[in-house]
Amino acid sequence: MIAQHRRTFSLIIYTLISVIGLAAFLYPFWLPALSVTAGLAHSADAPLMTTLLVGICFIVLLLEIQGQALSAKLIALLGVLIAINSLLRFIEVALPGPGGFTPIFLLIILTGYVFGARFGFLMGSLTLLLSAFITGGVGPWLPYQMFTAGWMGLSAGWLGRMKLKRADQRTSRHPPARLPERAWPSERWALMIFGIMWGFIYSVIMNLWFWPFASGPIDQYWTPGISVAETLRRYAVFYLVTSAWWDVWAAIGNAVLIGLFGLPILRALRRFQQRFTVDYQPVTSSDSVTTLTT
């Protein structure tokens, strides 16, 4: 019963985080009077949003470590993975790749896929937080990067859950210990397609942090009072003109990295999952009696 309450409370918190993130991205469309120039976009609310998001993440960590979902060792592993990913982003800044290519999405996707949606959200959002301080990338865009990367890890967890359900249906034909290796060809394609999609989705979402405040050609930028359909049309034109080619490299990079390094990383992560995941089983009265008599 307690575990069920914790899961419910955790679900409420993650839902609240996503609602706050959506509101943060979309409020300029409903409150145009608060709009400013693109250079000052969210300069007033970004510090509050970052503090709120970081605070909620730490509350979630405290909640998870007391439940059955994440053990203390898995929380420590999360910290190590975040540090590794932040170092990869530092290397990316020092030696930039083509277009929007970045190596940090690889671990966000794979950790969410293996450890679940909640772990993936924390991995994505806290990676962007730590790496921003390491690379000097702190600015009003930071909380929006954290939300978007968190959603990437969250959705990777949903993909992993779908795969797990399919795997459970095949356990009668394949031993569970061999399933990850036997399932890798289909996993690879699913994860590569997922990485390609998020190569574009990340930028589609992130552009919204400044687009309502920006100005330019009338057919590419938002103005108060236009319809939802016209807003979507203008944003599509803006994205195709300014971001699509940049994101092609991000999508290709995700697919290539998953194809080359996905299997060994998945094996390592699953090994940690098997060692660190604690499954508490209630002791029945008969078990207690047996223990006392022996």
CSV table of C-alpha atoms in Angstrom, one decimal:
chain,number,residue,atom,x,y,z
A,1,MET,CA,0.0,0.0,0.0
A,2,ILE,CA,2.8,2.4,0.9
A,3,ALA,CA,4.6,1.6,-2.4
A,4,GLN,CA,1.4,2.3,-4.3
A,5,HIS,CA,1.0,5.7,-2.6
A,6,ARG,CA,4.6,6.5,-3.5
A,7,ARG,CA,4.2,5.6,-7.1
A,8,THR,CA,1.0,7.6,-7.3
A,9,PHE,CA,2.7,10.6,-5.6
A,10,SER,CA,5.7,10.3,-8.0
A,11,LEU,CA,3.3,10.2,-11.0
A,12,ILE,CA,1.6,13.4,-9.8
A,13,ILE,CA,5.0,15.1,-9.4
A,14,TYR,CA,6.2,14.2,-12.9
A,15,THR,CA,2.8,15.2,-14.4
A,16,LEU,CA,3.1,18.5,-12.5
A,17,ILE,CA,6.6,19.1,-13.9
A,18,SER,CA,5.4,18.5,-17.4
A,19,VAL,CA,2.5,20.8,-17.0
A,20,ILE,CA,4.8,23.5,-15.6
A,21,GLY,CA,7.1,23.0,-18.6
A,22,LEU,CA,4.3,23.2,-21.1
A,23,ALA,CA,3.0,26.4,-19.5
A,24,ALA,CA,6.5,27.9,-19.5
A,25,PHE,CA,6.9,27.3,-23.2
A,26,LEU,CA,3.3,28.3,-24.2
A,27,TYR,CA,2.3,31.2,-22.0
A,28,PRO,CA,3.7,33.9,-24.4
A,29,PHE,CA,1.0,32.9,-26.9
A,30,TRP,CA,-1.7,33.7,-24.4
A,31,LEU,CA,-0.1,36.6,-22.6
A,32,PRO,CA,1.4,38.7,-25.5
A,33,ALA,CA,1.4,41.8,-23.3
A,34,LEU,CA,4.4,40.3,-21.5
A,35,SER,CA,6.3,39.7,-24.7
A,36,VAL,CA,9.7,41.5,-25.1
A,37,THR,CA,12.4,41.4,-27.6
A,38,ALA,CA,14.0,38.0,-28.4
A,39,GLY,CA,17.3,39.0,-26.7
A,40,LEU,CA,15.4,39.4,-23.4
A,41,ALA,CA,13.1,36.4,-23.8
A,42,HIS,CA,12.3,34.8,-20.4
A,43,SER,CA,15.0,36.8,-18.7
A,44,ALA,CA,12.6,37.6,-15.9
A,45,ASP,CA,11.1,34.2,-15.3
A,46,ALA,CA,14.0,31.9,-16.2
A,47,PRO,CA,15.8,32.1,-12.8
A,48,LEU,CA,12.5,31.2,-11.0
A,49,MET,CA,11.8,28.4,-13.5
A,50,THR,CA,15.3,26.9,-13.0
A,51,THR,CA,15.1,27.1,-9.3
A,52,LEU,CA,11.6,25.5,-9.3
A,53,LEU,CA,12.7,22.7,-11.7
A,54,VAL,CA,15.9,21.9,-9.7
A,55,GLY,CA,13.9,21.9,-6.5
A,56,ILE,CA,11.3,19.5,-7.8
A,57,CYS,CA,14.1,17.2,-9.2
A,58,PHE,CA,15.7,17.0,-5.8
A,59,ILE,CA,12.3,16.3,-4.2
A,60,VAL,CA,11.8,13.5,-6.7
A,61,LEU,CA,15.2,12.1,-5.9
A,62,LEU,CA,14.4,12.0,-2.2
A,63,LEU,CA,11.1,10.4,-2.9
A,64,GLU,CA,12.6,7.8,-5.3
A,65,ILE,CA,15.4,6.8,-2.9
A,66,GLN,CA,12.8,5.9,-0.2
A,67,GLY,CA,10.7,3.8,-2.6
A,68,GLN,CA,11.3,0.6,-4.5
A,69,ALA,CA,11.9,2.2,-7.9
A,70,LEU,CA,15.5,3.4,-7.4
A,71,SER,CA,18.0,2.2,-4.8
A,72,ALA,CA,20.7,4.4,-3.4
A,73,LYS,CA,23.2,2.7,-5.7
A,74,LEU,CA,21.1,3.6,-8.7
A,75,ILE,CA,21.0,7.2,-7.5
A,76,ALA,CA,24.8,7.1,-7.3
A,77,LEU,CA,24.9,5.6,-10.8
A,78,LEU,CA,22.7,8.4,-12.0
A,79,GLY,CA,25.2,10.9,-10.7
A,80,VAL,CA,28.1,9.2,-12.4
A,81,LEU,CA,26.2,9.1,-15.8
A,82,ILE,CA,25.3,12.7,-15.5
A,83,ALA,CA,28.9,13.6,-14.8
A,84,ILE,CA,30.0,11.6,-17.9
A,85,ASN,CA,27.4,13.2,-20.1
A,86,SER,CA,28.4,16.6,-18.9
A,87,LEU,CA,32.0,15.9,-19.8
A,88,LEU,CA,30.9,14.8,-23.3
A,89,ARG,CA,29.1,18.1,-23.7
A,90,PHE,CA,32.3,20.0,-22.6
A,91,ILE,CA,34.2,18.1,-25.3
A,92,GLU,CA,31.4,18.9,-27.8
A,93,VAL,CA,31.8,22.6,-27.0
A,94,ALA,CA,35.6,22.4,-27.3
A,95,LEU,CA,35.5,20.4,-30.5
A,96,PRO,CA,32.1,21.2,-32.1
A,97,GLY,CA,30.8,18.7,-34.7
A,98,PRO,CA,28.8,19.4,-37.8
A,99,GLY,CA,25.4,21.2,-37.4
A,100,GLY,CA,23.4,20.1,-34.4
A,101,PHE,CA,25.4,16.9,-33.7
A,102,THR,CA,25.8,16.2,-30.0
A,103,PRO,CA,26.9,13.1,-28.2
A,104,ILE,CA,24.9,13.8,-25.0
A,105,PHE,CA,21.6,12.5,-26.3
A,106,LEU,CA,22.9,8.9,-26.5
A,107,LEU,CA,23.1,8.3,-22.8
A,108,ILE,CA,19.9,10.2,-22.1
A,109,ILE,CA,18.0,7.9,-24.5
A,110,LEU,CA,19.7,4.7,-23.4
A,111,THR,CA,19.4,5.3,-19.6
A,112,GLY,CA,15.7,6.2,-19.9
A,113,TYR,CA,15.2,3.1,-22.1
A,114,VAL,CA,16.8,0.8,-19.5
A,115,PHE,CA,15.9,2.3,-16.2
A,116,GLY,CA,12.5,3.8,-17.0
A,117,ALA,CA,10.8,7.1,-17.6
A,118,ARG,CA,11.4,8.7,-14.2
A,119,PHE,CA,15.2,7.9,-14.3
A,120,GLY,CA,15.3,9.2,-17.9
A,121,PHE,CA,13.7,12.5,-17.0
A,122,LEU,CA,16.2,13.1,-14.2
A,123,MET,CA,19.1,12.0,-16.4
A,124,GLY,CA,18.1,14.5,-19.2
A,125,SER,CA,17.2,17.5,-17.0
A,126,LEU,CA,20.1,17.2,-14.6
A,127,THR,CA,22.6,16.6,-17.4
A,128,LEU,CA,21.7,19.9,-19.0
A,129,LEU,CA,21.9,21.6,-15.7
A,130,LEU,CA,25.4,20.4,-14.7
A,131,SER,CA,26.8,20.7,-18.2
A,132,ALA,CA,25.6,24.3,-18.5
A,133,PHE,CA,27.7,25.2,-15.4
A,134,ILE,CA,30.7,23.3,-16.8
A,135,THR,CA,30.5,24.9,-20.3
A,136,GLY,CA,29.3,28.4,-19.2
A,137,GLY,CA,26.0,27.9,-21.0
A,138,VAL,CA,23.9,29.3,-18.2
A,139,GLY,CA,21.2,31.6,-19.6
A,140,PRO,CA,17.4,32.1,-19.8
A,141,TRP,CA,17.3,29.1,-22.2
A,142,LEU,CA,18.6,26.7,-19.5
A,143,PRO,CA,15.3,25.6,-17.8
A,144,TYR,CA,13.8,25.0,-21.3
A,145,GLN,CA,16.7,22.8,-22.2
A,146,MET,CA,16.2,20.9,-19.0
A,147,PHE,CA,12.5,20.4,-19.6
A,148,THR,CA,13.1,19.2,-23.2
A,149,ALA,CA,16.0,16.9,-22.4
A,150,GLY,CA,13.9,15.5,-19.5
A,151,TRP,CA,11.0,14.8,-21.8
A,152,MET,CA,13.4,13.0,-24.1
A,153,GLY,CA,14.5,10.7,-21.3
A,154,LEU,CA,10.9,10.3,-20.2
A,155,SER,CA,9.7,9.2,-23.6
A,156,ALA,CA,12.7,6.8,-23.9
A,157,GLY,CA,11.4,5.2,-20.7
A,158,TRP,CA,8.0,4.7,-22.4
A,159,LEU,CA,9.8,3.1,-25.4
A,160,GLY,CA,11.6,0.7,-23.0
A,161,ARG,CA,8.4,-0.2,-21.3
A,162,MET,CA,6.7,-1.1,-24.6
A,163,LYS,CA,9.7,-3.3,-25.4
A,164,LEU,CA,9.6,-4.9,-22.0
A,165,LYS,CA,5.9,-5.8,-22.5
A,166,ARG,CA,6.8,-7.4,-25.8
A,167,ALA,CA,9.7,-9.3,-24.2
A,168,ASP,CA,7.4,-10.6,-21.5
A,169,GLN,CA,5.2,-12.2,-24.1
A,170,ARG,CA,8.3,-14.1,-25.5
A,171,THR,CA,9.8,-15.4,-22.3
A,172,SER,CA,8.1,-18.7,-22.8
A,173,ARG,CA,10.2,-19.2,-26.0
A,174,HIS,CA,13.5,-17.4,-25.0
A,175,PRO,CA,15.3,-17.4,-21.7
A,176,PRO,CA,15.2,-14.0,-20.1
A,177,ALA,CA,19.0,-13.9,-19.6
A,178,ARG,CA,19.5,-14.3,-23.4
A,179,LEU,CA,16.7,-11.9,-24.4
A,180,PRO,CA,18.7,-8.6,-24.6
A,181,GLU,CA,21.2,-10.1,-27.0
A,182,ARG,CA,18.6,-11.9,-29.2
A,183,ALA,CA,16.4,-8.8,-29.2
A,184,TRP,CA,19.2,-6.3,-30.1
A,185,PRO,CA,18.6,-6.1,-33.9
A,186,SER,CA,15.0,-4.9,-33.3
A,187,GLU,CA,16.0,-2.8,-30.4
A,188,ARG,CA,18.7,-1.1,-32.5
A,189,TRP,CA,16.3,-0.1,-35.2
A,190,ALA,CA,13.7,1.1,-32.7
A,191,LEU,CA,16.3,3.1,-30.8
A,192,MET,CA,17.9,4.5,-33.9
A,193,ILE,CA,14.5,5.7,-35.2
A,194,PHE,CA,13.7,7.1,-31.8
A,195,GLY,CA,17.0,9.0,-31.9
A,196,ILE,CA,16.3,10.3,-35.4
A,197,MET,CA,12.9,11.6,-34.3
A,198,TRP,CA,14.3,13.3,-31.2
A,199,GLY,CA,17.1,14.9,-33.3
A,200,PHE,CA,14.3,17.0,-34.8
A,201,ILE,CA,11.8,17.1,-31.9
A,202,TYR,CA,14.4,18.6,-29.5
A,203,SER,CA,14.9,21.6,-31.7
A,204,VAL,CA,11.2,21.9,-32.6
A,205,ILE,CA,10.4,22.3,-28.9
A,206,MET,CA,13.4,24.4,-28.0
A,207,ASN,CA,12.8,27.0,-30.6
A,208,LEU,CA,9.6,27.9,-28.8
A,209,TRP,CA,11.5,29.4,-25.9
A,210,PHE,CA,12.3,32.5,-28.0
A,211,TRP,CA,10.1,32.3,-31.2
A,212,PRO,CA,7.1,34.2,-29.8
A,213,PHE,CA,9.4,37.1,-28.8
A,214,ALA,CA,11.3,37.3,-32.1
A,215,SER,CA,10.6,39.4,-35.2
A,216,GLY,CA,11.3,39.0,-38.9
A,217,PRO,CA,9.5,38.2,-42.1
A,218,ILE,CA,5.8,38.2,-41.4
A,219,ASP,CA,5.3,34.7,-42.8
A,220,GLN,CA,7.8,33.2,-40.4
A,221,TYR,CA,7.1,34.9,-37.1
A,222,TRP,CA,4.2,35.0,-34.6
A,223,THR,CA,2.1,38.1,-34.0
A,224,PRO,CA,-0.6,38.5,-31.4
A,225,GLY,CA,-4.1,37.7,-32.7
A,226,ILE,CA,-3.4,35.2,-35.4
A,227,SER,CA,-5.2,31.9,-35.4
A,228,VAL,CA,-3.7,28.6,-34.2
A,229,ALA,CA,-3.6,27.2,-37.7
A,230,GLU,CA,-1.7,30.3,-38.9
A,231,THR,CA,0.6,30.1,-35.9
A,232,LEU,CA,1.5,26.5,-36.8
A,233,ARG,CA,1.9,27.4,-40.5
A,234,ARG,CA,4.3,30.2,-39.7
A,235,TYR,CA,6.3,28.1,-37.2
A,236,ALA,CA,6.6,25.3,-39.8
A,237,VAL,CA,8.1,27.8,-42.3
A,238,PHE,CA,10.4,29.3,-39.7
A,239,TYR,CA,11.6,25.8,-38.6
A,240,LEU,CA,12.2,24.7,-42.2
A,241,VAL,CA,14.1,27.9,-43.1
A,242,THR,CA,16.2,28.2,-39.9
A,243,SER,CA,16.6,24.8,-38.2
A,244,ALA,CA,15.8,21.8,-40.3
A,245,TRP,CA,19.2,21.3,-41.9
A,246,TRP,CA,20.9,21.9,-38.6
A,247,ASP,CA,18.8,19.2,-37.0
A,248,VAL,CA,19.5,16.7,-39.8
A,249,TRP,CA,23.0,16.3,-38.3
A,250,ALA,CA,21.6,15.9,-34.8
A,251,ALA,CA,19.3,13.1,-36.1
A,252,ILE,CA,22.1,11.4,-38.1
A,253,GLY,CA,24.5,11.7,-35.1
A,254,ASN,CA,21.9,10.0,-32.7
A,255,ALA,CA,21.4,7.2,-35.1
A,256,VAL,CA,25.1,6.6,-35.8
A,257,LEU,CA,26.0,6.7,-32.1
A,258,ILE,CA,23.2,4.3,-31.1
A,259,GLY,CA,24.1,2.0,-34.0
A,260,LEU,CA,27.8,1.9,-33.0
A,261,PHE,CA,27.8,2.0,-29.2
A,262,GLY,CA,24.2,1.1,-28.3
A,263,LEU,CA,24.7,-2.6,-27.6
A,264,PRO,CA,27.7,-2.4,-25.3
A,265,ILE,CA,26.2,0.5,-23.4
A,266,LEU,CA,22.9,-1.4,-23.0
A,267,ARG,CA,24.7,-4.5,-21.7
A,268,ALA,CA,26.5,-2.4,-19.1
A,269,LEU,CA,23.4,-0.5,-18.0
A,270,ARG,CA,21.4,-3.8,-17.7
A,271,ARG,CA,24.2,-5.3,-15.7
A,272,PHE,CA,24.0,-2.4,-13.3
A,273,GLN,CA,20.2,-2.6,-13.3
A,274,GLN,CA,20.3,-6.3,-12.3
A,275,ARG,CA,22.8,-5.6,-9.5
A,276,PHE,CA,21.4,-2.5,-8.1
A,277,THR,CA,17.6,-2.9,-8.4
A,278,VAL,CA,16.2,-4.0,-5.1
A,279,ASP,CA,12.9,-6.0,-5.1
A,280,TYR,CA,11.3,-6.0,-1.6
A,281,GLN,CA,9.1,-9.0,-0.9
A,282,PRO,CA,6.8,-8.9,2.1
A,283,VAL,CA,7.4,-11.6,4.7
A,284,THR,CA,4.2,-13.6,5.4
A,285,SER,CA,3.4,-14.9,8.9
A,286,SER,CA,4.0,-18.5,7.8
A,287,ASP,CA,7.6,-17.5,6.7
A,288,SER,CA,8.2,-15.9,10.1
A,289,VAL,CA,7.0,-19.0,11.9
A,290,THR,CA,9.2,-21.2,9.7
A,291,THR,CA,12.2,-19.0,10.4
A,292,LEU,CA,11.7,-19.1,14.2
A,293,THR,CA,11.2,-22.9,14.3
A,294,THR,CA,14.4,-23.5,12.3
